[in-house]
DNA sequence: ACTAGCCGAATACATGTGTATTTGCACTGA
DNA sequence: TCAGTGCAAATACACATGTATTCGGCTAGT
């Protein structure tokens, strides 16, 4: 009987709690290089590390690029909505938007139905900048995915979504 | 002929460059929710968001926990080695170590063979704290991985490592 | 109509991080 | 031996972020 099957316990709904073995950070044999979250951070770090250098040449910082990415999907968007999508605090987004307004990348106007809400929109210059940046980002993405099939990417997405779901739903403790 | 096969081009060594379709951030139909890197950031964010709250009750911040995780694997370790493993600048690690020394979590001493190098070691109190934290982190990990098989985790690790490798090796542009 | 409570955004303050520089040590070659 | 070079760590400074608070507008209950 191996360690994996020894600790597998049948729960309600037939759900299995697997022994995570070397993946479990509370296991003494655990190694960082086998940690999904460490590897995510690592991949993400490398991805942005390179890209930032290029983006900066175009006057665009990482947080600004993040905001532009969000705006490309939903426009106009409120400060709060941007903050949520960009995984950043509202106060921070508020100031990033200030800078973007100064740079002429976005414009803001109060929501006519609720004056508390600030709606943010990409200006033509902002859209222009975004279009210029898009192929650069595309190349970086291709570079990252060399040798990885679309099937693998789909699998990766499914797993990552599942993890996010799990962490959103269940309470901690 | 579908879009995927249309753009697949045979390169040297038989390497294929796939059409990434909806995964490609430079594609007009691209959506953030289909972006591997966005989902990595999202999962990582959620994972640490919850954990930080708990760790703070034990007087341990996220960067401090990161350093402790690195030290668990390699001890003693130099400032530079810790910085590299923790994906953080040396100057930042230097100051984090200062705080950890104040808290009695680690001790430092110059490397006897090279006095420029500062070797960092967990104190008994630091090891004690780490042991106390380990099961908490383990629970958070289990929570994140509910419904995900060890096979899927292995697949995730392979893909993430491949991505990191790609980004480390090839030059940008 | 008014007030209390809520909510979104903006701001004051404290803190943490990165960049650039400095300090101190080790190695090399004259 | 000593100057020059290179490297690790520490520090000065500038800047960005988060927390807590404030400001202003919306909404419901009286």
mmCIF file of C-alpha atoms (C1' of nucleotides) in Angstrom:
data_model
loop_
_atom_site.group_PDB
_atom_site.id
_atom_site.type_symbol
_atom_site.label_atom_id
_atom_site.label_comp_id
_atom_site.label_asym_id
_atom_site.label_seq_id
_atom_site.Cartn_x
_atom_site.Cartn_y
_atom_site.Cartn_z
ATOM 1 C CA UNK A 1 0.000 0.000 0.000
ATOM 2 C CA UNK A 2 1.530 3.260 -1.012
ATOM 3 C CA UNK A 3 1.257 6.596 0.767
ATOM 4 C CA UNK A 4 -1.193 7.910 -1.764
ATOM 5 C CA UNK A 5 -3.861 5.307 -1.313
ATOM 6 C CA UNK A 6 -3.314 5.033 2.409
ATOM 7 C CA UNK A 7 -4.624 8.508 3.134
ATOM 8 C CA UNK A 8 -7.326 8.704 0.481
ATOM 9 C CA UNK A 9 -10.571 8.995 2.371
ATOM 10 C CA UNK A 10 -14.078 8.679 1.023
ATOM 11 C CA UNK A 11 -16.208 11.704 1.821
ATOM 12 C CA UNK A 12 -19.792 12.606 1.225
ATOM 13 C CA UNK A 13 -20.894 12.704 -2.406
ATOM 14 C CA UNK A 14 -18.140 10.242 -3.123
ATOM 15 C CA UNK A 15 -15.666 13.119 -3.142
ATOM 16 C CA UNK A 16 -12.093 12.005 -2.640
ATOM 17 C CA UNK A 17 -9.523 13.832 -0.631
ATOM 18 C CA UNK A 18 -6.263 12.791 -2.194
ATOM 19 C CA UNK A 19 -2.965 12.572 -0.486
ATOM 20 C CA UNK A 20 -1.079 15.341 -2.230
ATOM 21 C CA UNK A 21 2.316 13.884 -1.448
ATOM 22 C CA UNK A 22 5.138 16.002 -2.742
ATOM 23 C CA UNK A 23 2.721 18.736 -3.847
ATOM 24 C CA UNK A 24 1.507 19.407 -0.327
ATOM 25 C CA UNK A 25 3.415 22.315 1.228
ATOM 26 C CA UNK A 26 2.843 20.835 4.670
ATOM 27 C CA UNK A 27 4.606 17.636 3.677
ATOM 28 C CA UNK A 28 8.234 17.442 4.859
ATOM 29 C CA UNK A 29 9.361 16.280 1.422
ATOM 30 C CA UNK A 30 7.772 19.292 -0.234
ATOM 31 C CA UNK A 31 9.991 21.291 -2.566
ATOM 32 C CA UNK A 32 9.309 24.746 -3.941
ATOM 33 C CA UNK A 33 9.925 23.526 -7.453
ATOM 34 C CA UNK A 34 6.921 21.257 -7.116
ATOM 35 C CA UNK A 35 4.619 23.969 -5.850
ATOM 36 C CA UNK A 36 1.970 25.049 -8.354
ATOM 37 C CA UNK A 37 1.683 28.476 -6.789
ATOM 38 C CA UNK A 38 5.386 29.059 -6.749
ATOM 39 C CA UNK A 39 5.613 28.084 -10.398
ATOM 40 C CA UNK A 40 2.693 30.338 -11.266
ATOM 41 C CA UNK A 41 4.417 33.238 -9.582
ATOM 42 C CA UNK A 42 7.617 32.345 -11.350
ATOM 43 C CA UNK A 43 6.048 32.147 -14.810
ATOM 44 C CA UNK A 44 4.097 35.322 -14.234
ATOM 45 C CA UNK A 45 7.220 37.080 -13.011
ATOM 46 C CA UNK A 46 9.269 36.114 -16.036
ATOM 47 C CA UNK A 47 6.489 36.999 -18.406
ATOM 48 C CA UNK A 48 6.083 40.506 -17.046
ATOM 49 C CA UNK A 49 9.747 41.085 -16.340
ATOM 50 C CA UNK A 50 10.584 40.964 -20.000
ATOM 51 C CA UNK A 51 7.485 42.716 -21.188
ATOM 52 C CA UNK A 52 7.862 45.645 -18.823
ATOM 53 C CA UNK A 53 11.150 46.604 -20.373
ATOM 54 C CA UNK A 54 9.558 46.851 -23.775
ATOM 55 C CA UNK A 55 6.397 48.547 -22.566
ATOM 56 C CA UNK A 56 8.377 51.196 -20.729
ATOM 57 C CA UNK A 57 9.880 52.286 -24.004
ATOM 58 C CA UNK A 58 6.349 53.199 -24.988
ATOM 59 C CA UNK A 59 5.726 55.064 -21.729
ATOM 60 C CA UNK A 60 3.458 52.360 -20.373
ATOM 61 C CA UNK A 61 3.998 50.847 -16.942
ATOM 62 C CA UNK A 62 2.769 47.448 -15.882
ATOM 63 C CA UNK A 63 -0.202 48.727 -13.865
ATOM 64 C CA UNK A 64 -1.178 51.060 -16.684
ATOM 65 C CA UNK A 65 -1.064 48.221 -19.146
ATOM 66 C CA UNK A 66 -3.206 46.117 -16.876
ATOM 67 C CA UNK A 67 -5.839 48.822 -16.753
ATOM 68 C CA UNK A 68 -5.786 49.188 -20.521
ATOM 69 C CA UNK A 69 -6.284 45.461 -20.885
ATOM 70 C CA UNK A 70 -9.349 45.641 -18.696
ATOM 71 C CA UNK A 71 -10.717 48.619 -20.598
ATOM 72 C CA UNK A 72 -10.312 46.846 -23.902
ATOM 73 C CA UNK A 73 -12.930 44.388 -22.734
ATOM 74 C CA UNK A 74 -15.323 46.654 -20.953
ATOM 75 C CA UNK A 75 -15.684 50.280 -21.746
ATOM 76 C CA UNK A 76 -16.553 52.542 -20.113
ATOM 77 C CA UNK A 77 -15.752 51.032 -16.742
ATOM 78 C CA UNK A 78 -15.968 52.406 -13.205
ATOM 79 C CA UNK A 79 -12.967 52.705 -10.907
ATOM 80 C CA UNK A 80 -14.341 49.930 -8.763
ATOM 81 C CA UNK A 81 -14.913 47.588 -11.689
ATOM 82 C CA UNK A 82 -11.400 48.167 -12.955
ATOM 83 C CA UNK A 83 -9.979 47.594 -9.491
ATOM 84 C CA UNK A 84 -11.743 44.279 -9.172
ATOM 85 C CA UNK A 85 -10.687 43.044 -12.589
ATOM 86 C CA UNK A 86 -7.123 44.226 -12.132
ATOM 87 C CA UNK A 87 -6.779 42.655 -8.663
ATOM 88 C CA UNK A 88 -5.804 46.019 -7.201
ATOM 89 C CA UNK A 89 -7.233 48.282 -4.515
ATOM 90 C CA UNK A 90 -9.600 51.038 -5.567
ATOM 91 C CA UNK A 91 -7.436 53.789 -4.161
ATOM 92 C CA UNK A 92 -4.540 52.576 -6.246
ATOM 93 C CA UNK A 93 -6.587 52.410 -9.415
ATOM 94 C CA UNK A 94 -7.898 55.879 -8.711
ATOM 95 C CA UNK A 95 -4.369 57.260 -8.815
ATOM 96 C CA UNK A 96 -3.315 55.183 -11.773
ATOM 97 C CA UNK A 97 -6.243 56.653 -13.666
ATOM 98 C CA UNK A 98 -5.037 60.128 -12.660
ATOM 99 C CA UNK A 99 -1.715 59.414 -14.312
ATOM 100 C CA UNK A 100 -3.371 57.978 -17.377
ATOM 101 C CA UNK A 101 -5.516 61.072 -17.740
ATOM 102 C CA UNK A 102 -2.368 63.215 -17.566
ATOM 103 C CA UNK A 103 -0.841 61.080 -20.305
ATOM 104 C CA UNK A 104 -3.989 61.422 -22.377
ATOM 105 C CA UNK A 105 -4.620 57.682 -22.446
ATOM 106 C CA UNK A 106 -8.065 57.781 -20.897
ATOM 107 C CA UNK A 107 -10.823 60.270 -20.147
ATOM 108 C CA UNK A 108 -13.178 60.249 -17.190
ATOM 109 C CA UNK A 109 -16.677 61.488 -16.637
ATOM 110 C CA UNK A 110 -19.217 60.984 -13.891
ATOM 111 C CA UNK A 111 -21.900 58.414 -14.575
ATOM 112 C CA UNK A 112 -25.024 60.468 -15.478
ATOM 113 C CA UNK A 113 -27.256 58.141 -13.481
ATOM 114 C CA UNK A 114 -25.072 58.104 -10.385
ATOM 115 C CA UNK A 115 -22.670 60.947 -9.838
ATOM 116 C CA UNK A 116 -20.616 58.980 -7.329
ATOM 117 C CA UNK A 117 -19.368 56.719 -10.068
ATOM 118 C CA UNK A 118 -16.445 57.720 -12.290
ATOM 119 C CA UNK A 119 -16.593 56.178 -15.748
ATOM 120 C CA UNK A 120 -13.276 55.674 -17.488
ATOM 121 C CA UNK A 121 -12.880 55.437 -21.259
ATOM 122 C CA UNK A 122 -9.882 54.972 -23.528
ATOM 123 C CA UNK A 123 -9.178 58.030 -25.637
ATOM 124 C CA UNK A 124 -8.306 57.608 -29.320
ATOM 125 C CA UNK A 125 -4.680 58.081 -28.296
ATOM 126 C CA UNK A 126 -5.118 55.352 -25.704
ATOM 127 C CA UNK A 127 -6.607 52.988 -28.253
ATOM 128 C CA UNK A 128 -3.786 53.829 -30.611
ATOM 129 C CA UNK A 129 -1.212 53.003 -27.951
ATOM 130 C CA UNK A 130 -2.985 49.762 -27.157
ATOM 131 C CA UNK A 131 -2.977 48.747 -30.812
ATOM 132 C CA UNK A 132 0.726 49.482 -30.985
ATOM 133 C CA UNK A 133 1.406 47.342 -27.935
ATOM 134 C CA UNK A 134 -0.754 44.403 -28.921
ATOM 135 C CA UNK A 135 1.649 42.686 -31.328
ATOM 136 C CA UNK A 136 4.467 43.040 -28.805
ATOM 137 C CA UNK A 137 2.410 41.262 -26.196
ATOM 138 C CA UNK A 138 1.392 38.702 -28.749
ATOM 139 C CA UNK A 139 5.003 37.862 -29.484
ATOM 140 C CA UNK A 140 5.769 37.536 -25.808
ATOM 141 C CA UNK A 141 2.840 35.169 -25.438
ATOM 142 C CA UNK A 142 3.981 33.044 -28.373
ATOM 143 C CA UNK A 143 7.445 32.971 -26.937
ATOM 144 C CA UNK A 144 6.103 31.685 -23.625
ATOM 145 C CA UNK A 145 4.031 28.974 -25.255
ATOM 146 C CA UNK A 146 6.574 27.453 -27.586
ATOM 147 C CA UNK A 147 6.236 23.687 -27.514
ATOM 148 C CA UNK A 148 2.922 23.766 -25.678
ATOM 149 C CA UNK A 149 -0.117 22.561 -27.599
ATOM 150 C CA UNK A 150 -3.487 24.256 -27.601
ATOM 151 C CA UNK A 151 -4.810 21.186 -25.852
ATOM 152 C CA UNK A 152 -2.318 21.751 -23.060
ATOM 153 C CA UNK A 153 -3.276 25.389 -22.835
ATOM 154 C CA UNK A 154 -6.943 24.470 -22.607
ATOM 155 C CA UNK A 155 -6.087 22.016 -19.866
ATOM 156 C CA UNK A 156 -4.087 24.676 -18.059
ATOM 157 C CA UNK A 157 -6.981 27.109 -18.228
ATOM 158 C CA UNK A 158 -9.429 24.575 -16.863
ATOM 159 C CA UNK A 159 -7.209 23.791 -13.920
ATOM 160 C CA UNK A 160 -6.480 27.426 -13.136
ATOM 161 C CA UNK A 161 -10.165 28.317 -13.280
ATOM 162 C CA UNK A 162 -10.977 25.447 -10.996
ATOM 163 C CA UNK A 163 -8.414 26.649 -8.481
ATOM 164 C CA UNK A 164 -9.741 30.199 -8.569
ATOM 165 C CA UNK A 165 -13.263 28.887 -8.151
ATOM 166 C CA UNK A 166 -12.287 26.804 -5.167
ATOM 167 C CA UNK A 167 -10.613 29.737 -3.483
ATOM 168 C CA UNK A 168 -13.561 32.031 -4.154
ATOM 169 C CA UNK A 169 -16.237 29.705 -2.926
ATOM 170 C CA UNK A 170 -15.138 27.941 0.182
ATOM 171 C CA UNK A 171 -14.416 29.835 3.384
ATOM 172 C CA UNK A 172 -10.899 29.621 4.814
ATOM 173 C CA UNK A 173 -11.038 27.378 7.913
ATOM 174 C CA UNK B 1 -9.853 24.177 -43.371
ATOM 175 C CA UNK B 2 -10.116 25.716 -39.942
ATOM 176 C CA UNK B 3 -8.221 28.695 -38.602
ATOM 177 C CA UNK B 4 -5.953 26.534 -36.525
ATOM 178 C CA UNK B 5 -4.566 24.447 -39.324
ATOM 179 C CA UNK B 6 -4.509 27.359 -41.762
ATOM 180 C CA UNK B 7 -1.804 29.206 -39.900
ATOM 181 C CA UNK B 8 0.221 26.250 -38.667
ATOM 182 C CA UNK B 9 3.564 26.572 -40.342
ATOM 183 C CA UNK B 10 6.282 23.972 -40.532
ATOM 184 C CA UNK B 11 9.562 25.241 -39.177
ATOM 185 C CA UNK B 12 12.982 23.775 -38.865
ATOM 186 C CA UNK B 13 13.232 20.623 -36.768
ATOM 187 C CA UNK B 14 9.590 20.025 -37.581
ATOM 188 C CA UNK B 15 8.593 22.494 -34.903
ATOM 189 C CA UNK B 16 5.076 23.791 -35.291
ATOM 190 C CA UNK B 17 3.927 27.322 -34.584
ATOM 191 C CA UNK B 18 0.284 26.937 -33.738
ATOM 192 C CA UNK B 19 -2.410 29.478 -34.244
ATOM 193 C CA UNK B 20 -3.303 30.324 -30.657
ATOM 194 C CA UNK B 21 -6.758 31.610 -31.519
ATOM 195 C CA UNK B 22 -8.654 32.858 -28.518
ATOM 196 C CA UNK B 23 -5.612 32.397 -26.268
ATOM 197 C CA UNK B 24 -3.519 34.904 -28.187
ATOM 198 C CA UNK B 25 -3.675 38.330 -26.514
ATOM 199 C CA UNK B 26 -3.076 39.968 -29.870
ATOM 200 C CA UNK B 27 -6.187 38.355 -31.310
ATOM 201 C CA UNK B 28 -9.246 40.655 -31.406
ATOM 202 C CA UNK B 29 -11.438 37.926 -29.932
ATOM 203 C CA UNK B 30 -9.118 37.528 -26.960
ATOM 204 C CA UNK B 31 -10.735 37.684 -23.542
ATOM 205 C CA UNK B 32 -8.967 38.066 -20.217
ATOM 206 C CA UNK B 33 -10.779 35.027 -18.873
ATOM 207 C CA UNK B 34 -8.967 32.911 -21.450
ATOM 208 C CA UNK B 35 -5.557 34.276 -20.626
ATOM 209 C CA UNK B 36 -3.267 31.827 -18.830
ATOM 210 C CA UNK B 37 -1.257 34.607 -17.257
ATOM 211 C CA UNK B 38 -4.283 36.471 -16.034
ATOM 212 C CA UNK B 39 -5.654 33.302 -14.497
ATOM 213 C CA UNK B 40 -2.308 32.545 -12.877
ATOM 214 C CA UNK B 41 -2.277 35.986 -11.337
ATOM 215 C CA UNK B 42 -5.864 35.535 -10.251
ATOM 216 C CA UNK B 43 -5.289 32.165 -8.625
ATOM 217 C CA UNK B 44 -2.112 33.361 -6.964
ATOM 218 C CA UNK B 45 -3.869 36.482 -5.719
ATOM 219 C CA UNK B 46 -6.741 34.563 -4.162
ATOM 220 C CA UNK B 47 -4.409 32.029 -2.629
ATOM 221 C CA UNK B 48 -2.303 34.634 -0.875
ATOM 222 C CA UNK B 49 -5.151 37.008 -0.090
ATOM 223 C CA UNK B 50 -6.715 34.499 2.247
ATOM 224 C CA UNK B 51 -3.505 33.186 3.649
ATOM 225 C CA UNK B 52 -2.111 36.591 4.499
ATOM 226 C CA UNK B 53 -4.942 37.284 6.870
ATOM 227 C CA UNK B 54 -4.161 34.159 8.809
ATOM 228 C CA UNK B 55 -0.398 34.603 8.701
ATOM 229 C CA UNK B 56 -0.662 38.149 10.003
ATOM 230 C CA UNK B 57 -2.247 36.832 13.172
ATOM 231 C CA UNK B 58 1.043 35.074 13.733
ATOM 232 C CA UNK B 59 3.053 38.220 13.002
ATOM 233 C CA UNK B 60 4.249 36.968 9.649
ATOM 234 C CA UNK B 61 3.855 39.030 6.493
ATOM 235 C CA UNK B 62 3.751 37.621 2.990
ATOM 236 C CA UNK B 63 7.339 38.547 2.107
ATOM 237 C CA UNK B 64 8.567 37.178 5.414
ATOM 238 C CA UNK B 65 6.753 33.933 4.809
ATOM 239 C CA UNK B 66 8.280 33.697 1.358
ATOM 240 C CA UNK B 67 11.751 34.049 2.798
ATOM 241 C CA UNK B 68 11.043 31.420 5.408
ATOM 242 C CA UNK B 69 9.860 29.061 2.702
ATOM 243 C CA UNK B 70 13.099 29.529 0.846
ATOM 244 C CA UNK B 71 15.127 29.005 3.992
ATOM 245 C CA UNK B 72 13.320 25.787 4.747
ATOM 246 C CA UNK B 73 14.864 24.336 1.619
ATOM 247 C CA UNK B 74 18.309 25.811 1.766
ATOM 248 C CA UNK B 75 19.968 26.857 4.929
ATOM 249 C CA UNK B 76 22.005 28.878 5.464
ATOM 250 C CA UNK B 77 21.404 31.016 2.383
ATOM 251 C CA UNK B 78 22.916 34.273 1.209
ATOM 252 C CA UNK B 79 20.892 37.428 0.633
ATOM 253 C CA UNK B 80 21.417 37.074 -3.095
ATOM 254 C CA UNK B 81 20.314 33.448 -3.177
ATOM 255 C CA UNK B 82 17.182 34.268 -1.211
ATOM 256 C CA UNK B 83 16.425 37.188 -3.493
ATOM 257 C CA UNK B 84 16.659 35.052 -6.569
ATOM 258 C CA UNK B 85 14.506 32.272 -5.183
ATOM 259 C CA UNK B 86 11.922 34.700 -3.833
ATOM 260 C CA UNK B 87 11.706 36.690 -7.075
ATOM 261 C CA UNK B 88 12.564 39.887 -5.232
ATOM 262 C CA UNK B 89 15.329 42.455 -5.458
ATOM 263 C CA UNK B 90 18.336 42.034 -3.228
ATOM 264 C CA UNK B 91 17.866 45.382 -1.563
ATOM 265 C CA UNK B 92 14.359 44.439 -0.577
ATOM 266 C CA UNK B 93 15.422 41.087 0.822
ATOM 267 C CA UNK B 94 18.173 42.807 2.749
ATOM 268 C CA UNK B 95 15.614 44.905 4.585
ATOM 269 C CA UNK B 96 13.196 42.050 5.061
ATOM 270 C CA UNK B 97 15.998 40.131 6.728
ATOM 271 C CA UNK B 98 16.587 43.149 8.996
ATOM 272 C CA UNK B 99 13.003 42.929 10.184
ATOM 273 C CA UNK B 100 13.230 39.169 10.624
ATOM 274 C CA UNK B 101 16.338 39.566 12.748
ATOM 275 C CA UNK B 102 14.490 42.076 14.924
ATOM 276 C CA UNK B 103 11.670 39.589 15.309
ATOM 277 C CA UNK B 104 14.142 36.871 16.180
ATOM 278 C CA UNK B 105 13.117 34.674 13.261
ATOM 279 C CA UNK B 106 16.545 34.470 11.666
ATOM 280 C CA UNK B 107 20.152 35.137 12.523
ATOM 281 C CA UNK B 108 22.864 36.355 10.199
ATOM 282 C CA UNK B 109 26.591 35.933 10.053
ATOM 283 C CA UNK B 110 29.219 36.655 7.455
ATOM 284 C CA UNK B 111 30.354 33.744 5.365
ATOM 285 C CA UNK B 112 33.737 32.730 6.835
ATOM 286 C CA UNK B 113 35.159 32.113 3.367
ATOM 287 C CA UNK B 114 33.922 35.363 1.881
ATOM 288 C CA UNK B 115 33.119 38.212 4.195
ATOM 289 C CA UNK B 116 31.047 40.023 1.607
ATOM 290 C CA UNK B 117 28.389 37.370 1.849
ATOM 291 C CA UNK B 118 25.775 37.398 4.602
ATOM 292 C CA UNK B 119 24.490 33.967 5.501
ATOM 293 C CA UNK B 120 20.977 33.799 6.899
ATOM 294 C CA UNK B 121 19.731 31.003 9.135
ATOM 295 C CA UNK B 122 16.396 30.320 10.801
ATOM 296 C CA UNK B 123 16.595 30.556 14.568
ATOM 297 C CA UNK B 124 14.871 27.911 16.696
ATOM 298 C CA UNK B 125 12.080 30.444 17.162
ATOM 299 C CA UNK B 126 11.888 30.860 13.398
ATOM 300 C CA UNK B 127 11.686 27.121 12.872
ATOM 301 C CA UNK B 128 9.045 26.925 15.555
ATOM 302 C CA UNK B 129 6.986 29.599 13.803
ATOM 303 C CA UNK B 130 7.392 27.831 10.495
ATOM 304 C CA UNK B 131 6.195 24.572 11.989
ATOM 305 C CA UNK B 132 3.168 26.341 13.417
ATOM 306 C CA UNK B 133 2.344 27.859 10.039
ATOM 307 C CA UNK B 134 2.832 24.737 7.965
ATOM 308 C CA UNK B 135 -0.528 23.062 8.640
ATOM 309 C CA UNK B 136 -2.334 26.327 7.920
ATOM 310 C CA UNK B 137 -0.683 26.561 4.546
ATOM 311 C CA UNK B 138 -1.395 22.897 3.959
ATOM 312 C CA UNK B 139 -5.103 23.441 4.529
ATOM 313 C CA UNK B 140 -5.135 26.379 2.172
ATOM 314 C CA UNK B 141 -3.444 24.260 -0.455
ATOM 315 C CA UNK B 142 -5.943 21.443 -0.033
ATOM 316 C CA UNK B 143 -8.751 23.942 -0.274
ATOM 317 C CA UNK B 144 -7.379 25.253 -3.552
ATOM 318 C CA UNK B 145 -7.021 21.795 -5.043
ATOM 319 C CA UNK B 146 -10.408 20.321 -4.242
ATOM 320 C CA UNK B 147 -11.668 18.362 -7.218
ATOM 321 C CA UNK B 148 -8.303 18.410 -8.975
ATOM 322 C CA UNK B 149 -6.517 15.093 -9.371
ATOM 323 C CA UNK B 150 -2.826 14.549 -8.776
ATOM 324 C CA UNK B 151 -2.578 13.776 -12.470
ATOM 325 C CA UNK B 152 -3.942 17.230 -13.231
ATOM 326 C CA UNK B 153 -1.525 18.809 -10.800
ATOM 327 C CA UNK B 154 1.364 16.987 -12.428
ATOM 328 C CA UNK B 155 0.193 18.210 -15.804
ATOM 329 C CA UNK B 156 -0.103 21.757 -14.456
ATOM 330 C CA UNK B 157 3.434 21.615 -13.107
ATOM 331 C CA UNK B 158 4.837 20.367 -16.386
ATOM 332 C CA UNK B 159 3.163 23.145 -18.328
ATOM 333 C CA UNK B 160 4.198 25.856 -15.894
ATOM 334 C CA UNK B 161 7.790 24.667 -15.905
ATOM 335 C CA UNK B 162 7.785 24.625 -19.670
ATOM 336 C CA UNK B 163 6.551 28.218 -19.747
ATOM 337 C CA UNK B 164 9.188 29.361 -17.274
ATOM 338 C CA UNK B 165 11.842 27.563 -19.267
ATOM 339 C CA UNK B 166 10.739 29.189 -22.485
ATOM 340 C CA UNK B 167 10.849 32.637 -20.935
ATOM 341 C CA UNK B 168 14.256 32.024 -19.407
ATOM 342 C CA UNK B 169 15.936 30.696 -22.479
ATOM 343 C CA UNK B 170 14.864 32.621 -25.535
ATOM 344 C CA UNK B 171 15.675 36.282 -25.962
ATOM 345 C CA UNK B 172 12.828 38.783 -26.253
ATOM 346 C CA UNK B 173 12.325 39.899 -29.821
ATOM 347 C "C1'" DA C 1 -38.792 66.936 3.176
ATOM 348 C "C1'" DC C 2 -35.352 65.480 6.101
ATOM 349 C "C1'" DT C 3 -32.120 62.619 8.224
ATOM 350 C "C1'" DA C 4 -29.383 58.437 8.781
ATOM 351 C "C1'" DG C 5 -26.918 55.122 6.600
ATOM 352 C "C1'" DC C 6 -24.620 53.386 2.695
ATOM 353 C "C1'" DC C 7 -21.601 53.461 -1.074
ATOM 354 C "C1'" DG C 8 -18.056 55.095 -4.619
ATOM 355 C "C1'" DA C 9 -14.175 57.749 -5.175
ATOM 356 C "C1'" DA C 10 -10.581 60.643 -3.577
ATOM 357 C "C1'" DT C 11 -7.093 61.869 -0.213
ATOM 358 C "C1'" DA C 12 -3.649 61.719 4.175
ATOM 359 C "C1'" DC C 13 -0.583 58.961 6.058
ATOM 360 C "C1'" DA C 14 2.440 55.086 6.779
ATOM 361 C "C1'" DT C 15 4.912 51.508 4.758
ATOM 362 C "C1'" DG C 16 7.256 48.706 1.408
ATOM 363 C "C1'" DT C 17 9.681 48.283 -2.910
ATOM 364 C "C1'" DG C 18 12.891 49.484 -6.706
ATOM 365 C "C1'" DT C 19 16.859 52.220 -8.674
ATOM 366 C "C1'" DA C 20 20.992 54.117 -8.079
ATOM 367 C "C1'" DT C 21 24.708 54.705 -5.205
ATOM 368 C "C1'" DT C 22 27.955 53.652 -1.598
ATOM 369 C "C1'" DT C 23 30.586 50.623 1.366
ATOM 370 C "C1'" DG C 24 33.435 46.872 2.260
ATOM 371 C "C1'" DC C 25 35.712 42.752 0.850
ATOM 372 C "C1'" DA C 26 38.156 39.636 -2.495
ATOM 373 C "C1'" DC C 27 40.798 38.754 -6.391
ATOM 374 C "C1'" DT C 28 44.134 40.014 -10.132
ATOM 375 C "C1'" DG C 29 48.129 41.869 -12.310
ATOM 376 C "C1'" DA C 30 51.806 45.043 -12.312
ATOM 377 C "C1'" DT D 1 52.623 45.434 -1.991
ATOM 378 C "C1'" DC D 2 49.314 47.913 -3.881
ATOM 379 C "C1'" DA D 3 46.066 49.837 -7.380
ATOM 380 C "C1'" DG D 4 42.291 48.443 -10.040
ATOM 381 C "C1'" DT D 5 38.317 45.793 -10.888
ATOM 382 C "C1'" DG D 6 34.316 43.193 -9.614
ATOM 383 C "C1'" DC D 7 30.948 41.569 -6.558
ATOM 384 C "C1'" DA D 8 27.645 41.230 -2.300
ATOM 385 C "C1'" DA D 9 25.230 43.772 0.746
ATOM 386 C "C1'" DA D 10 23.633 47.944 2.722
ATOM 387 C "C1'" DT D 11 21.810 52.542 2.264
ATOM 388 C "C1'" DA D 12 19.627 57.168 0.243
ATOM 389 C "C1'" DC D 13 16.166 58.564 -2.290
ATOM 390 C "C1'" DA D 14 12.014 58.509 -5.124
ATOM 391 C "C1'" DC D 15 7.855 56.410 -5.981
ATOM 392 C "C1'" DA D 16 3.865 53.321 -5.793
ATOM 393 C "C1'" DT D 17 0.742 50.807 -2.951
ATOM 394 C "C1'" DG D 18 -2.401 49.811 1.012
ATOM 395 C "C1'" DT D 19 -5.102 51.312 5.150
ATOM 396 C "C1'" DA D 20 -7.844 54.416 7.166
ATOM 397 C "C1'" DT D 21 -10.307 58.444 6.713
ATOM 398 C "C1'" DT D 22 -12.915 62.004 4.412
ATOM 399 C "C1'" DC D 23 -15.981 63.927 0.976
ATOM 400 C "C1'" DG D 24 -19.961 63.847 -1.656
ATOM 401 C "C1'" DG D 25 -23.988 61.789 -3.674
ATOM 402 C "C1'" DC D 26 -27.702 58.287 -3.500
ATOM 403 C "C1'" DT D 27 -31.657 55.965 -0.975
ATOM 404 C "C1'" DA D 28 -34.885 54.450 2.439
ATOM 405 C "C1'" DG D 29 -37.507 55.290 6.451
ATOM 406 C "C1'" DT D 30 -39.785 58.589 9.137
#
